[in-house]
C-alpha positions as a printed NumPy array, in Angstrom:
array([[ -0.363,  12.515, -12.253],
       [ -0.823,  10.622,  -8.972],
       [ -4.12 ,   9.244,  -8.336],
       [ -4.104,   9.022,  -4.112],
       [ -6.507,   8.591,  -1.014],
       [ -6.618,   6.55 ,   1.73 ],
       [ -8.525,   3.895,   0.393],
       [ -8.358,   5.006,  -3.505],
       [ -9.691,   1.171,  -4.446],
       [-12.998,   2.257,  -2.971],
       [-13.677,   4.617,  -5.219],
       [-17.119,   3.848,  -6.657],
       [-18.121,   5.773,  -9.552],
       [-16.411,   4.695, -13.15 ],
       [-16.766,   1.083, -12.873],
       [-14.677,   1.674,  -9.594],
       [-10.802,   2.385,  -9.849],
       [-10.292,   0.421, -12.558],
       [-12.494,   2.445, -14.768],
       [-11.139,   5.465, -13.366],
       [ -7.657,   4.092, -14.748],
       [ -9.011,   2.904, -18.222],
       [-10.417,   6.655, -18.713],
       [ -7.416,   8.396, -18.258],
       [ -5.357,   6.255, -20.439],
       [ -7.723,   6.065, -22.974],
       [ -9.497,  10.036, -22.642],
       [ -6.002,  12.196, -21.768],
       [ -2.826,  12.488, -22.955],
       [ -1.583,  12.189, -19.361],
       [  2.573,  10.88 , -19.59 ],
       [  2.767,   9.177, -16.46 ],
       [ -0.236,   7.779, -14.261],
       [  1.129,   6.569, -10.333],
       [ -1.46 ,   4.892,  -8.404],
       [ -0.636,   5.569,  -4.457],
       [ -2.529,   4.037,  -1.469],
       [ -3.49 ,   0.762,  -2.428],
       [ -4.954,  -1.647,  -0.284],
       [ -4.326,  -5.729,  -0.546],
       [ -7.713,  -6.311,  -1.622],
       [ -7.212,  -3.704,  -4.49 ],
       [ -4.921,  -5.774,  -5.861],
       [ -6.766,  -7.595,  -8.489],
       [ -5.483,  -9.619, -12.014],
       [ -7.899,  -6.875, -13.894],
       [ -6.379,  -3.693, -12.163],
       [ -2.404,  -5.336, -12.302],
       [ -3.31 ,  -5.739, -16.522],
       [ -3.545,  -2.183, -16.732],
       [ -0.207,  -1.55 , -16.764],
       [  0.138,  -3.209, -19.761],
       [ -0.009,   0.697, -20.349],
       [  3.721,   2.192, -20.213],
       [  2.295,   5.125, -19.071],
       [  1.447,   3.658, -15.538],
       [  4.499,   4.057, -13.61 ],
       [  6.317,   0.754, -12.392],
       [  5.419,   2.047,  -8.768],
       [  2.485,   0.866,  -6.327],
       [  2.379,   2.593,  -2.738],
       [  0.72 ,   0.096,  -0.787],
       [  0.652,   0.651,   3.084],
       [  1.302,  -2.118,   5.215],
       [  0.976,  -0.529,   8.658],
       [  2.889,  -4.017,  10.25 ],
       [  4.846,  -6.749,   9.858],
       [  2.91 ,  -8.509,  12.57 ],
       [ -0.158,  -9.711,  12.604],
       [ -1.173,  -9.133,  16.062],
       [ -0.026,  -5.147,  15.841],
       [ -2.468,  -5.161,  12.341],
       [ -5.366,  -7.019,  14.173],
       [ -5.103,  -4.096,  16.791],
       [ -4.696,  -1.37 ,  14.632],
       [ -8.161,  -2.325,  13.39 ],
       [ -6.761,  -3.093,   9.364],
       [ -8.572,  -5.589,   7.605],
       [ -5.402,  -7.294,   6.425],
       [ -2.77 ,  -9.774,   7.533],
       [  0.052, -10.236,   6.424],
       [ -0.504, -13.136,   4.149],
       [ -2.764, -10.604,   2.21 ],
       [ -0.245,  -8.113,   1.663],
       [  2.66 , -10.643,   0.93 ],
       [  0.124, -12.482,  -1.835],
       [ -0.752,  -8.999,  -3.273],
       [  2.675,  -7.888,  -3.624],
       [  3.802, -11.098,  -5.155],
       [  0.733, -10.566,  -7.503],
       [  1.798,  -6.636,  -8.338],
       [  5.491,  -8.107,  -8.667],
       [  4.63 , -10.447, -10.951],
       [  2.379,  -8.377, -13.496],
       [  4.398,  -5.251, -13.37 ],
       [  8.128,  -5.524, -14.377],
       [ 10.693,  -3.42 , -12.093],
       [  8.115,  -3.184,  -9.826],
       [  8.766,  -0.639,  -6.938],
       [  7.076,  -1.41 ,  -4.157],
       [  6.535,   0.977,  -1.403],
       [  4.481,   1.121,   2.592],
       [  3.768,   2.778,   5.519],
       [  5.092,   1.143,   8.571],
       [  4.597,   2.343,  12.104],
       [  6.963,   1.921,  14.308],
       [  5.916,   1.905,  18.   ],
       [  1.934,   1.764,  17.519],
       [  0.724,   1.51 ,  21.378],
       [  1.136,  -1.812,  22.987],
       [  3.848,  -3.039,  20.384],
       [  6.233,  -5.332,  21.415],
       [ 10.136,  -5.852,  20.948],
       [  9.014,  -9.113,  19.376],
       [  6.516,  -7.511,  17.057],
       [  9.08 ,  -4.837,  16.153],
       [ 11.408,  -7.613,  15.059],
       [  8.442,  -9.632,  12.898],
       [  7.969,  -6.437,  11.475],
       [ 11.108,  -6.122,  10.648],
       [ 11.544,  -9.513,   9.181],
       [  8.597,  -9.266,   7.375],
       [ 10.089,  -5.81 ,   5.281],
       [ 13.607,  -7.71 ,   4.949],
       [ 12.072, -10.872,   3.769],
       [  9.417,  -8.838,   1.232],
       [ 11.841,  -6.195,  -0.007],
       [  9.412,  -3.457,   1.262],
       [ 10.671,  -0.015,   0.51 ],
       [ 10.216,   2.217,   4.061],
       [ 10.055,   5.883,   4.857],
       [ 10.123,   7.47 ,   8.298],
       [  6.604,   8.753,   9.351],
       [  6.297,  10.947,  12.587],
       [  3.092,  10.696,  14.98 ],
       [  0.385,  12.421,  13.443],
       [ -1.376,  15.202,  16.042],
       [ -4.872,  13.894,  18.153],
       [ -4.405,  10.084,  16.95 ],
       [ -3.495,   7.65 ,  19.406],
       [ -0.072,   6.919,  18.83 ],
       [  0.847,  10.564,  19.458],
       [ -1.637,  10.746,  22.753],
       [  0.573,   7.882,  23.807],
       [  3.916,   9.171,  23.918],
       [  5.272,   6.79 ,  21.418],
       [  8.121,   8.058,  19.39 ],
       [  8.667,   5.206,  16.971],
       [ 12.15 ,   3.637,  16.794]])
């Protein structure tokens, strides 16, 4: 089972995600329990001890958008990338084998060669796990042309 959203650690209802989580380990039977979508700030000691729990799955999806902080600050996220690299070195600390993985756009409007290449850095240097993402129809990275690199 994959719990996902786009911002699932805003769920409200069940003591917020984290009581979500404690329910299904403790009310199902459920084998395997991913959590997708996660947000820096959802990145807490108290959700990370859940998976004291084998049957959470080694694996956070946590989207980081950029490497660089002036791409994020346009892009309107309420992140930089301190946040994320102090959240993942959280999650990589409480969960053993940890994989680790994000969204990164490449070619967001206005980005620069040099941002590119933070970016870049930034997944080398934090062992972020990448997958290719196409521009998504009426948002403004497809309005713009951009084709990502």
């Amino acid at each position: 089972m994959i719990l996902t959203g786009t911002r699932i650690g805003s769920y409200e209802q069940e003591r917020g995600l984290q009581g979500l989580v404690e329910r299904i380990l403790k009310e199902s039977e459920v084998q395997r329990l991913r959590l997708s979508s996660l947000e820096p700030c959802d990145v807490t000691p108290e959700l990370l001890s859940l998976w004291k729990d084998s049957r959470l799955c080694p694996h956070i999806h946590m989207p980081l958008q950029s490497g660089s902080d002036t791409v994020l600050q346009r892009m309107g996220r309420t992140y930089l990338t301190a946040d994320y690299e102090r959240a993942a070195a959280k999650a990589r600390e409480a969960i053993p084998d940890l994989s680790l993985t994000a969204d990164i756009m490449v070619g967001f409007p206005g980005e620069g060669e040099e941002e590119f290449r933070e970016s870049s850095r930034f997944c080398e240097r934090n062992g972020v796990r990448c997958y290719a993402r196409l521009p998504i129809l009426g948002t403004p990275r497809h309005q713009s042309g951009a084709d990502g690199r």
